[in-house]
Amino acid sequence: MYVIETQGLTKFYGKDRGIIDLDLKIETGEIFGFIGPNGAGKSTTIRTLLGLIFPTSGSGRIFGMDIVRETKEIKKQIGYMPSEVNYYEKMDGQELLRYSANFYGKDCESRINELADIFSLDLNRKIIDLSRGNRKKISILQCLIHRPRLLILDEPTTGLDPLMQAKFFDILREENSRDTTIFFSSHTLSEVQKMCRRVGIIKEGKIIAVEDIESLRKKQLRKVQVEFAYPVKSGEIECTGVIASQAVENNLHFMFSGKMGDLLNNLAGKDIKDLIIEEPTLEEIFMHYYSEEKEHNKKS
Amino acid sequence: MTINTNLYFKELKRYRKFFLAWSISISVLIVMELAFYHIFMKEEMVKMMATFFENPFMKNMMTAFGTSLDVLTNALGYYATRNAIYIILLGPFFSIMLAGKILAREEHEKTAEFLLSKPITRLEIVWSKLAAFLTYLLLLSVMLLLAGSIGLEIFKGESVYRRSAFFVHSFYFFLLMLTFGAIGLFLSLLIKRGRPITNISIGIVFGGYLIDVLSKATQSASKFGYISPFKFVDSGILRPDYGLEWWRVLYFLGISLVLITLTFFIYKKKDILI
């Protein structure tokens, strides 16, 4: 049984596209990254899973329960962290967290205090008086205190400073080690790279790829930067596998997905001052994905 | 029907100040107005004003407001006429505004995202919020009842009135407020993203009140008045046979029931957009 499973999940807002034909399968204990640019449909997916909005067609199950009909049972097991924190402004942190905990009928006092200590959060201040980062911390606590089996995090790190981000990730890893499944939505790939084993890429409402982070890296895509002794043009190197070549004076930047030996043979006869070959960031890999997708669409 | 006590008590707390401010203001105004009756009768102001009230224009005006000199000189008649402004307008204002925001505000202030991610069904949310609204409506009605009876007892002077008529009159007001509450609850759900309906509420209460007044003033418009809930409150409080009439009660309960049922139905299916 999958923790999250959707089949053809589709949501339209009137005529506006939300998500189209989404098929997702997320396993127990997995940290799943959900990546896409703003407006791609990440939040729509999450809100449909949580029952804030209803699917136009298709279906979804969480822990084997239907996301529309059994939403209350599902939510007993879920911790949700929204991208924008909107809480009852007149409550203080303590009040909000107790209010939250009461919905689960659990006593979460010790966990609240423990986490408040970790994040050095003052729980006696009213939500309205808190900075964005501190509100975000309240949101973290709110989603963790009742020990959920599934965490749904929508852009969880926006507004958190790097130190807090690191603490947050430590806690997520700790939760994950107790078999808590994590659905991690983000447009920042580097943070997903740190946390996730598998990622789904969503674009314009559709899932365009679900990949293992490792296999993505092993796609042998390399980022190459060559400095020549003379000014060059972007077509300087003629070798299969050179992508998105760009020349700036003596420098040539490109992505390379071909055989490394061919590239080196090609370079060997030229007057080269410097050569850097590195692993591209996930961002660059995805940019590559996106551009390939576009070209593919153009051709078809 | 399940009420989530966590949500119910949070709602009571959230609107405590709103309730206190309104209920205390209205109660104080009622007692003050009745104190004025005392002066009105004692200083023989009535006699001085009698000729003024004989003027045909004033007579018509008074009919429009459902009163006459005879009514005004009776403590209960005076209460029903003068205090009408406070109970008949402020009561429904309180009711339509509270009901109009108790559900929609979560969406407007985007806290619905928090609430709906908790283990609670949509129907439980409506039940709990409806229960909080009804609690305050009942409390307000009790306070108005107390303020009215205490004020009447203190300031009635020589005047004699039927206490049962006062209770019946108060019950009509409770039903009137309930109806406006149901209207507020229903309307708030029709507005996208739960934007506040304060202006619409004021318009509806005032509009309804004016329609009622006009329909009483002019014979030709008397049927027209039935589109206003105010028309269904029996203001002939001094009639010897004044009592609860089933068709009036049925009207208020019917409208409230239909609108509240629709509220449940809509909220169960509604996309909550943040």
Coordinates of C-alpha atoms in Angstrom, one line a residue:
Chain A
M1 CA 0.0 0.0 0.0
Y2 CA 1.2 3.5 -0.9
V3 CA 1.0 6.3 1.6
I4 CA -0.1 8.7 -1.2
E5 CA -1.6 7.4 -4.4
T6 CA -3.4 9.4 -7.0
Q7 CA -4.9 8.3 -10.2
G8 CA -5.7 10.8 -13.0
L9 CA -6.1 13.5 -10.3
T10 CA -7.3 16.6 -12.1
K11 CA -8.4 20.0 -10.9
F12 CA -9.7 22.9 -12.9
Y13 CA -10.8 26.2 -11.4
G14 CA -13.6 27.0 -13.8
K15 CA -11.6 27.1 -17.0
D16 CA -8.3 27.7 -15.4
R17 CA -5.8 24.8 -15.2
G18 CA -4.9 23.6 -11.7
I19 CA -3.5 20.1 -12.2
I20 CA -4.1 17.6 -15.0
D21 CA -4.0 13.8 -14.8
L22 CA -1.7 13.5 -11.9
D23 CA -0.5 10.0 -11.1
L24 CA 1.6 9.8 -7.9
K25 CA 2.8 6.9 -5.8
I26 CA 4.6 7.6 -2.7
E27 CA 5.9 4.8 -0.4
T28 CA 6.0 4.5 3.3
G29 CA 9.1 6.1 4.9
E30 CA 10.0 7.9 1.7
I31 CA 11.1 11.6 1.5
F32 CA 9.5 12.6 -1.8
G33 CA 10.5 15.9 -3.4
F34 CA 7.8 17.7 -5.4
I35 CA 9.5 20.2 -7.7
G36 CA 8.2 22.8 -10.1
P37 CA 8.2 26.5 -10.8
N38 CA 5.6 28.8 -9.2
G39 CA 2.2 28.2 -10.6
A40 CA 3.0 24.7 -11.8
G41 CA 0.3 23.2 -9.6
K42 CA 2.2 22.2 -6.4
S43 CA -0.1 23.9 -4.0
T44 CA -3.2 22.8 -5.9
T45 CA -2.0 19.2 -5.6
I46 CA -1.5 19.5 -1.8
R47 CA -4.8 21.3 -1.3
T48 CA -6.6 18.6 -3.2
L49 CA -5.0 16.0 -1.1
L50 CA -6.0 17.8 2.0
G51 CA -9.6 18.3 0.9
L52 CA -9.5 22.1 0.8
I53 CA -10.6 21.8 -2.8
F54 CA -12.3 19.0 -4.6
P55 CA -10.9 17.2 -7.6
T56 CA -12.7 17.8 -11.0
S57 CA -11.9 14.2 -11.9
G58 CA -9.7 11.4 -10.9
S59 CA -9.1 10.1 -7.4
G60 CA -6.6 10.0 -4.6
R61 CA -5.9 7.9 -1.6
I62 CA -3.8 8.6 1.5
F63 CA -3.1 5.5 3.7
G64 CA -5.5 3.7 1.5
M65 CA -8.4 6.1 2.4
D66 CA -10.2 8.3 -0.1
I67 CA -9.2 11.9 0.0
V68 CA -12.7 13.2 -0.4
R69 CA -14.8 10.8 1.7
E70 CA -12.4 9.8 4.4
T71 CA -10.6 13.1 4.8
K72 CA -11.1 13.4 8.6
E73 CA -9.5 10.0 9.3
I74 CA -6.7 10.8 7.0
K75 CA -6.0 14.1 8.7
K76 CA -5.5 12.4 12.1
Q77 CA -2.2 11.1 10.6
I78 CA -1.1 14.2 8.8
G79 CA 1.0 17.2 9.7
Y80 CA 0.7 20.0 7.2
M81 CA 2.9 23.0 6.8
P82 CA 1.6 25.6 4.5
S83 CA 3.8 27.8 2.3
E84 CA 2.3 31.0 3.7
V85 CA 1.6 31.0 7.4
N86 CA -1.9 32.4 8.2
Y87 CA -2.9 31.9 11.8
Y88 CA -5.3 33.5 14.2
E89 CA -3.4 36.7 14.9
K90 CA -4.7 37.4 18.3
M91 CA -3.7 34.0 19.7
D92 CA -0.3 33.6 21.2
G93 CA 2.0 30.7 20.2
Q94 CA 1.1 28.5 23.1
E95 CA -2.7 29.0 22.6
L96 CA -2.4 28.2 18.9
L97 CA -0.4 25.0 19.5
R98 CA -2.8 23.8 22.2
Y99 CA -5.7 24.6 20.0
S100 CA -4.0 22.6 17.3
A101 CA -3.2 19.7 19.6
N102 CA -6.7 19.5 20.9
F103 CA -8.0 18.5 17.5
Y104 CA -6.0 15.3 17.8
G105 CA -7.1 14.7 21.3
K106 CA -3.5 14.3 22.4
D107 CA -1.4 15.9 25.1
C108 CA 1.5 17.4 23.2
E109 CA 2.8 19.7 25.9
S110 CA 6.2 18.1 26.3
R111 CA 6.8 17.9 22.6
I112 CA 5.7 21.6 22.2
N113 CA 8.3 22.7 24.8
E114 CA 11.0 20.4 23.5
L115 CA 10.6 21.8 19.9
A116 CA 10.2 25.4 21.1
D117 CA 13.6 25.0 22.8
I118 CA 15.2 23.7 19.7
F119 CA 14.0 26.5 17.6
S120 CA 14.4 29.1 20.5
L121 CA 10.8 30.2 20.1
D122 CA 9.0 32.4 22.5
L123 CA 5.5 31.0 22.8
N124 CA 4.0 33.8 24.8
R125 CA 4.0 36.3 22.0
K126 CA 1.0 37.0 20.0
I127 CA 1.1 35.7 16.4
I128 CA 0.5 39.2 15.1
D129 CA 3.7 40.4 16.8
L130 CA 5.9 37.6 15.4
S131 CA 8.3 38.0 12.4
R132 CA 7.8 35.9 9.3
G133 CA 10.6 33.5 10.4
N134 CA 9.1 33.0 13.9
R135 CA 5.6 32.4 12.4
K136 CA 7.2 29.8 10.2
K137 CA 8.7 28.2 13.3
I138 CA 5.2 28.1 14.9
S139 CA 4.1 26.4 11.7
I140 CA 6.8 23.8 12.0
L141 CA 5.8 23.0 15.6
Q142 CA 2.1 22.9 14.6
C143 CA 2.8 20.3 12.0
L144 CA 5.0 18.1 14.2
I145 CA 3.7 18.1 17.7
H146 CA 1.0 15.4 17.3
R147 CA 3.6 12.9 15.8
P148 CA 1.9 12.4 12.4
R149 CA 2.8 9.5 10.1
L150 CA 2.8 11.8 7.0
L151 CA 4.2 15.3 6.7
I152 CA 3.1 17.4 3.9
L153 CA 5.4 20.4 3.6
D154 CA 4.7 23.2 1.1
E155 CA 7.8 25.4 0.5
P156 CA 8.8 24.8 4.1
T157 CA 12.0 26.7 4.2
T158 CA 11.0 30.1 2.9
G159 CA 11.6 32.7 5.6
L160 CA 13.8 30.4 7.7
D161 CA 17.5 31.4 8.2
P162 CA 20.1 28.8 7.3
L163 CA 20.8 27.8 10.9
M164 CA 17.1 27.1 11.5
Q165 CA 16.8 25.4 8.2
A166 CA 19.6 23.0 9.3
K167 CA 17.8 22.3 12.6
F168 CA 14.6 21.8 10.8
F169 CA 16.2 19.3 8.4
D170 CA 17.7 17.4 11.3
I171 CA 14.3 17.0 12.8
L172 CA 12.8 15.9 9.5
R173 CA 15.5 13.2 9.2
E174 CA 14.8 12.1 12.8
E175 CA 11.1 11.9 12.0
N176 CA 11.9 10.0 8.8
S177 CA 14.0 7.5 10.7
R178 CA 10.8 6.6 12.6
D179 CA 9.2 5.8 9.3
T180 CA 7.4 9.1 8.9
T181 CA 6.8 9.7 5.2
I182 CA 7.5 13.2 4.0
F183 CA 6.1 15.0 1.0
F184 CA 8.3 17.9 0.3
S185 CA 7.2 20.5 -2.2
S186 CA 9.6 23.2 -3.3
H187 CA 10.9 25.3 -6.2
T188 CA 14.4 25.3 -4.7
L189 CA 16.1 22.2 -5.9
S190 CA 19.2 22.5 -3.8
E191 CA 17.2 21.9 -0.6
V192 CA 15.3 19.0 -2.1
Q193 CA 18.7 17.6 -3.1
K194 CA 19.7 17.6 0.5
M195 CA 16.6 15.7 1.7
C196 CA 15.0 13.6 -0.9
R197 CA 15.6 10.3 -2.5
R198 CA 13.0 10.6 -5.2
V199 CA 11.6 13.7 -6.9
G200 CA 8.5 14.4 -9.1
I201 CA 8.8 17.3 -11.5
I202 CA 5.6 19.1 -12.2
K203 CA 5.2 21.6 -14.9
E204 CA 2.1 23.4 -16.1
G205 CA -0.1 21.1 -14.1
K206 CA 1.4 17.9 -15.3
I207 CA 4.0 15.5 -13.9
I208 CA 6.8 15.4 -16.5
A209 CA 9.1 13.1 -14.7
V210 CA 9.6 11.1 -11.5
E211 CA 13.2 10.2 -10.9
D212 CA 15.6 9.0 -8.3
I213 CA 17.9 11.8 -7.3
E214 CA 20.9 9.5 -7.8
S215 CA 19.9 8.4 -11.3
L216 CA 19.4 12.0 -12.2
R217 CA 22.9 12.7 -11.2
K218 CA 24.2 9.7 -13.0
K219 CA 22.7 10.8 -16.3
Q220 CA 26.3 11.8 -16.9
L221 CA 25.3 15.3 -17.6
R222 CA 28.4 17.4 -16.9
K223 CA 29.0 21.1 -16.8
V224 CA 32.1 22.1 -18.7
Q225 CA 33.9 25.4 -18.8
V226 CA 36.9 25.8 -21.1
E227 CA 39.3 28.8 -21.3
F228 CA 41.1 29.1 -24.6
A229 CA 44.1 31.2 -25.5
Y230 CA 42.1 33.0 -28.1
P231 CA 38.5 34.4 -28.5
V232 CA 36.0 31.7 -29.4
K233 CA 32.5 31.3 -30.9
S234 CA 29.8 29.0 -29.5
G235 CA 30.4 26.5 -32.2
E236 CA 34.1 26.0 -31.3
I237 CA 33.7 22.4 -30.4
E238 CA 32.1 20.0 -32.7
C239 CA 31.3 16.9 -30.7
T240 CA 28.1 14.9 -30.1
G241 CA 26.7 15.6 -26.6
V242 CA 27.5 19.3 -26.4
I243 CA 24.4 21.2 -25.3
A244 CA 23.6 24.8 -24.8
S245 CA 27.0 26.1 -25.7
Q246 CA 27.8 29.7 -24.8
A247 CA 30.9 31.7 -25.7
V248 CA 32.1 34.7 -23.7
E249 CA 35.4 36.1 -25.1
N250 CA 38.0 33.3 -24.5
N251 CA 35.6 31.2 -22.5
L252 CA 33.2 28.5 -23.6
H253 CA 30.5 27.1 -21.3
F254 CA 28.4 24.1 -22.1
M255 CA 26.6 21.0 -20.8
F256 CA 27.9 17.7 -22.0
S257 CA 26.1 14.4 -22.1
G258 CA 28.3 12.5 -24.6
K259 CA 31.4 10.3 -24.2
M260 CA 34.0 12.1 -22.1
G261 CA 36.8 10.5 -24.3
D262 CA 35.4 12.1 -27.5
L263 CA 35.3 15.5 -25.8
L264 CA 38.9 15.2 -24.6
N265 CA 40.1 14.0 -28.0
N266 CA 38.4 17.0 -29.5
L267 CA 40.0 19.4 -27.1
A268 CA 43.5 17.8 -27.3
G269 CA 44.5 19.6 -30.5
K270 CA 43.5 23.1 -29.2
D271 CA 45.4 25.8 -27.3
I272 CA 43.7 25.5 -23.9
K273 CA 44.6 27.5 -20.8
D274 CA 42.1 26.0 -18.4
L275 CA 39.5 23.3 -18.2
I276 CA 36.8 22.7 -15.5
I277 CA 34.4 19.7 -15.6
E278 CA 31.9 19.6 -12.8
E279 CA 28.7 18.0 -11.7
P280 CA 25.8 20.2 -12.5
T281 CA 23.3 21.3 -9.8
L282 CA 19.9 19.8 -10.0
E283 CA 18.6 23.2 -11.2
E284 CA 20.8 22.9 -14.2
I285 CA 19.7 19.3 -14.8
F286 CA 16.1 20.4 -14.6
M287 CA 16.7 23.3 -16.9
H288 CA 18.0 20.8 -19.3
Y289 CA 14.9 18.6 -18.7
Y290 CA 12.7 21.5 -19.4
S291 CA 14.4 22.6 -22.6
E292 CA 14.5 19.0 -23.9
E293 CA 10.8 18.8 -23.2
K294 CA 10.2 22.0 -25.1
E295 CA 12.2 20.8 -28.1
H296 CA 10.4 17.5 -28.0
N297 CA 7.1 19.3 -28.1
K298 CA 8.2 21.5 -30.9
K299 CA 9.2 18.6 -33.0
S300 CA 6.0 16.7 -32.3
Chain B
M1 CA -24.8 16.3 14.0
T2 CA -21.5 16.6 15.8
I3 CA -20.1 19.6 17.5
N4 CA -16.3 19.8 17.9
T5 CA -16.0 21.3 21.4
N6 CA -12.4 22.5 20.7
L7 CA -13.7 24.7 17.8
Y8 CA -16.9 25.6 19.6
F9 CA -15.1 27.1 22.6
K10 CA -12.5 28.8 20.5
E11 CA -15.3 30.5 18.6
L12 CA -17.0 31.6 21.8
K13 CA -13.7 33.1 23.0
R14 CA -13.0 34.7 19.7
Y15 CA -16.3 36.6 19.6
R16 CA -16.6 37.3 23.3
K17 CA -15.7 40.9 23.0
F18 CA -17.9 41.5 20.0
F19 CA -20.8 39.9 22.0
L20 CA -20.2 41.9 25.1
A21 CA -19.8 45.2 23.4
W22 CA -23.1 44.8 21.5
S23 CA -25.2 43.2 24.2
I24 CA -24.2 45.6 26.9
S25 CA -24.7 48.6 24.6
I26 CA -28.2 47.5 23.5
S27 CA -29.2 46.6 27.1
V28 CA -28.0 50.0 28.4
L29 CA -29.9 51.8 25.6
I30 CA -33.1 49.9 26.4
V31 CA -32.9 50.8 30.1
M32 CA -32.1 54.4 29.3
E33 CA -34.9 54.7 26.9
L34 CA -37.3 53.3 29.5
A35 CA -36.0 55.8 32.0
F36 CA -36.9 58.5 29.5
Y37 CA -40.5 57.1 29.6
H38 CA -40.6 57.8 33.3
I39 CA -39.7 61.5 32.6
F40 CA -42.0 61.6 29.6
M41 CA -45.0 60.7 31.8
K42 CA -44.0 62.5 34.9
E43 CA -43.3 65.9 33.4
E44 CA -46.6 65.8 31.5
M45 CA -44.7 66.2 28.3
V46 CA -47.4 64.0 26.7
K47 CA -50.1 66.6 27.2
M48 CA -47.8 69.3 25.8
M49 CA -47.2 67.2 22.8
A50 CA -50.8 66.1 22.3
T51 CA -51.7 68.8 19.9
F52 CA -48.6 68.2 17.9
F53 CA -49.5 64.5 17.6
E54 CA -53.0 65.4 16.4
N55 CA -51.5 66.9 13.3
P56 CA -52.5 64.5 10.4
F57 CA -48.9 64.1 9.1
M58 CA -47.7 63.1 12.5
K59 CA -50.5 60.7 12.9
N60 CA -49.6 59.0 9.6
M61 CA -46.0 58.9 10.7
M62 CA -46.9 57.3 13.9
T63 CA -49.0 54.7 12.1
A64 CA -46.1 53.9 9.9
F65 CA -44.0 53.2 12.9
G66 CA -46.9 51.2 14.3
T67 CA -47.8 53.4 17.1
S68 CA -50.2 56.1 18.4
L69 CA -50.4 58.4 21.4
D70 CA -52.4 55.7 23.4
V71 CA -49.7 53.2 22.7
L72 CA -46.9 55.6 23.6
T73 CA -48.4 56.5 27.0
N74 CA -48.5 52.8 28.0
A75 CA -45.1 51.6 29.4
L76 CA -45.1 48.4 27.3
G77 CA -46.4 50.3 24.2
Y78 CA -43.7 52.8 24.7
Y79 CA -41.1 50.0 25.1
A80 CA -42.2 48.4 21.9
T81 CA -42.2 51.6 20.0
R82 CA -39.2 53.5 21.3
N83 CA -36.9 50.6 21.9
A84 CA -37.8 49.2 18.5
I85 CA -34.9 51.1 17.1
Y86 CA -32.5 49.3 19.4
I87 CA -33.8 45.8 19.3
I88 CA -35.4 45.8 15.9
L89 CA -32.4 47.3 14.2
L90 CA -29.3 46.6 16.4
G91 CA -30.4 43.1 17.3
P92 CA -30.6 41.9 13.6
F93 CA -27.4 43.9 12.9
F94 CA -25.6 41.9 15.6
S95 CA -27.0 38.7 14.4
I96 CA -26.4 39.1 10.6
M97 CA -22.9 40.4 11.3
L98 CA -21.8 37.6 13.6
A99 CA -23.3 34.9 11.5
G100 CA -21.9 36.6 8.4
K101 CA -18.4 36.3 9.6
I102 CA -18.3 33.3 11.9
L103 CA -17.8 30.9 8.9
A104 CA -16.5 33.2 6.1
R105 CA -13.8 34.8 8.1
E106 CA -11.7 31.7 8.2
E107 CA -11.6 31.8 4.5
H108 CA -11.1 35.5 4.2
E109 CA -8.2 35.5 6.7
K110 CA -6.9 32.3 5.3
T111 CA -7.0 30.4 8.6
A112 CA -9.3 27.9 6.8
E113 CA -6.1 26.3 5.6
F114 CA -5.1 25.5 9.2
L115 CA -8.6 24.5 10.2
L116 CA -9.2 22.2 7.3
S117 CA -5.9 20.4 7.7
K118 CA -7.1 19.2 11.1
P119 CA -9.2 16.1 11.7
I120 CA -12.6 17.7 11.4
T121 CA -15.3 17.4 8.7
R122 CA -16.9 20.3 6.9
L123 CA -20.2 19.6 8.5
E124 CA -18.6 19.5 12.0
I125 CA -17.2 23.0 11.3
V126 CA -20.6 24.4 10.4
W127 CA -22.3 22.7 13.4
S128 CA -19.7 24.0 15.8
K129 CA -19.8 27.5 14.5
L130 CA -23.6 27.5 14.3
A131 CA -23.7 26.4 17.9
A132 CA -21.4 29.2 18.9
F133 CA -23.6 31.7 17.0
L134 CA -26.8 30.3 18.6
T135 CA -25.2 30.5 22.0
Y136 CA -24.6 34.1 21.6
L137 CA -27.9 34.8 20.1
L138 CA -29.6 33.1 23.0
L139 CA -27.5 35.0 25.5
L140 CA -28.3 38.3 23.8
S141 CA -32.0 37.5 23.9
V142 CA -31.8 36.7 27.6
M143 CA -30.0 39.9 28.2
L144 CA -32.5 41.9 26.2
L145 CA -35.3 40.2 28.1
L146 CA -33.7 41.0 31.4
A147 CA -32.9 44.6 30.5
G148 CA -36.5 45.1 29.2
S149 CA -38.3 43.5 32.2
I150 CA -36.0 45.3 34.8
G151 CA -36.4 48.6 33.0
L152 CA -40.2 48.2 32.7
E153 CA -40.5 47.3 36.4
I154 CA -38.5 50.2 37.5
F155 CA -39.9 52.9 35.3
K156 CA -43.5 51.8 34.5
G157 CA -45.0 54.2 37.1
E158 CA -48.8 54.0 37.1
S159 CA -48.9 52.1 33.8
V160 CA -50.3 48.6 33.7
Y161 CA -49.2 46.0 31.1
R162 CA -49.4 42.3 30.4
R163 CA -46.1 40.6 31.1
S164 CA -47.0 37.8 28.7
A165 CA -47.3 40.2 25.9
F166 CA -43.8 41.4 26.6
F167 CA -42.5 37.8 26.5
V168 CA -44.3 37.1 23.2
H169 CA -42.9 40.3 21.7
S170 CA -39.3 39.3 22.9
F171 CA -39.8 35.9 21.4
Y172 CA -40.7 37.4 18.0
F173 CA -37.5 39.4 18.2
F174 CA -35.5 36.3 18.9
L175 CA -37.0 34.7 15.8
L176 CA -36.3 37.8 13.8
M177 CA -32.6 37.8 14.8
L178 CA -32.4 34.1 14.1
T179 CA -33.7 34.7 10.6
F180 CA -31.2 37.5 9.9
G181 CA -28.5 35.3 11.3
A182 CA -29.5 32.6 8.8
I183 CA -29.5 35.2 6.0
G184 CA -26.0 36.3 7.0
L185 CA -24.6 32.8 7.2
F186 CA -26.0 31.9 3.8
L187 CA -24.9 35.1 2.1
S188 CA -21.4 34.9 3.5
L189 CA -20.9 31.6 1.7
L190 CA -22.0 33.0 -1.7
I191 CA -19.2 35.6 -1.6
K192 CA -15.9 34.4 -3.1
R193 CA -13.0 34.0 -0.8
G194 CA -15.2 34.9 2.2
R195 CA -14.9 38.6 1.8
P196 CA -16.8 40.5 4.7
I197 CA -20.4 41.2 4.0
T198 CA -20.8 44.1 6.5
N199 CA -22.1 46.6 3.9
I200 CA -24.5 44.1 2.4
S201 CA -25.7 43.2 5.9
I202 CA -26.4 46.8 6.8
G203 CA -28.2 47.3 3.6
I204 CA -30.4 44.2 4.1
V205 CA -31.4 45.1 7.7
F206 CA -32.0 48.8 6.9
G207 CA -33.7 47.9 3.6
G208 CA -36.0 45.4 5.3
Y209 CA -36.8 47.8 8.0
L210 CA -37.7 50.6 5.5
I211 CA -39.9 48.3 3.4
D212 CA -41.8 47.4 6.5
V213 CA -42.2 51.0 7.6
L214 CA -43.4 52.1 4.1
S215 CA -45.8 49.2 3.8
K216 CA -47.4 50.2 7.0
A217 CA -47.7 53.9 6.0
T218 CA -49.3 53.4 2.6
Q219 CA -52.2 51.1 2.0
S220 CA -51.1 50.4 -1.6
A221 CA -47.8 49.0 -0.5
S222 CA -49.0 46.9 2.4
K223 CA -48.7 43.6 0.5
F224 CA -45.2 44.5 -0.7
G225 CA -44.1 44.6 3.0
Y226 CA -44.3 40.8 3.2
I227 CA -40.9 40.5 1.5
S228 CA -39.4 42.0 4.7
P229 CA -38.9 39.8 7.8
F230 CA -39.8 42.8 9.9
K231 CA -43.3 42.6 8.6
F232 CA -43.8 39.3 10.4
V233 CA -43.1 40.7 13.9
D234 CA -46.5 41.5 15.5
S235 CA -46.1 45.0 16.9
G236 CA -49.7 45.3 18.1
I237 CA -48.5 44.6 21.6
L238 CA -51.4 46.3 23.5
R239 CA -54.1 44.3 21.7
P240 CA -55.9 42.2 24.3
D241 CA -55.5 39.1 22.2
Y242 CA -51.8 39.7 21.5
G243 CA -50.1 36.3 21.5
L244 CA -48.0 34.0 19.4
E245 CA -49.4 33.3 16.0
W246 CA -48.3 30.1 14.4
W247 CA -47.9 31.4 10.8
R248 CA -45.5 34.1 12.0
V249 CA -43.4 31.6 14.0
L250 CA -43.5 29.2 11.0
Y251 CA -42.3 31.9 8.7
F252 CA -39.3 32.7 10.7
L253 CA -38.4 29.1 11.5
G254 CA -39.0 28.0 7.9
I255 CA -36.8 30.7 6.4
S256 CA -34.0 30.0 8.9
L257 CA -34.2 26.3 8.4
V258 CA -34.0 26.5 4.6
L259 CA -31.1 28.9 4.7
I260 CA -29.2 27.0 7.3
T261 CA -29.7 23.7 5.4
L262 CA -28.4 25.4 2.2
T263 CA -25.4 26.6 4.2
F264 CA -24.5 23.0 5.2
F265 CA -25.0 21.9 1.7
I266 CA -22.9 24.6 0.1
Y267 CA -20.1 24.5 2.6
K268 CA -19.8 20.7 2.3
K269 CA -19.1 21.1 -1.5
K270 CA -17.3 24.4 -1.6
D271 CA -13.7 24.8 -2.7
I272 CA -11.9 26.8 -0.1
L273 CA -9.5 29.1 -2.0
I274 CA -6.7 30.5 0.0

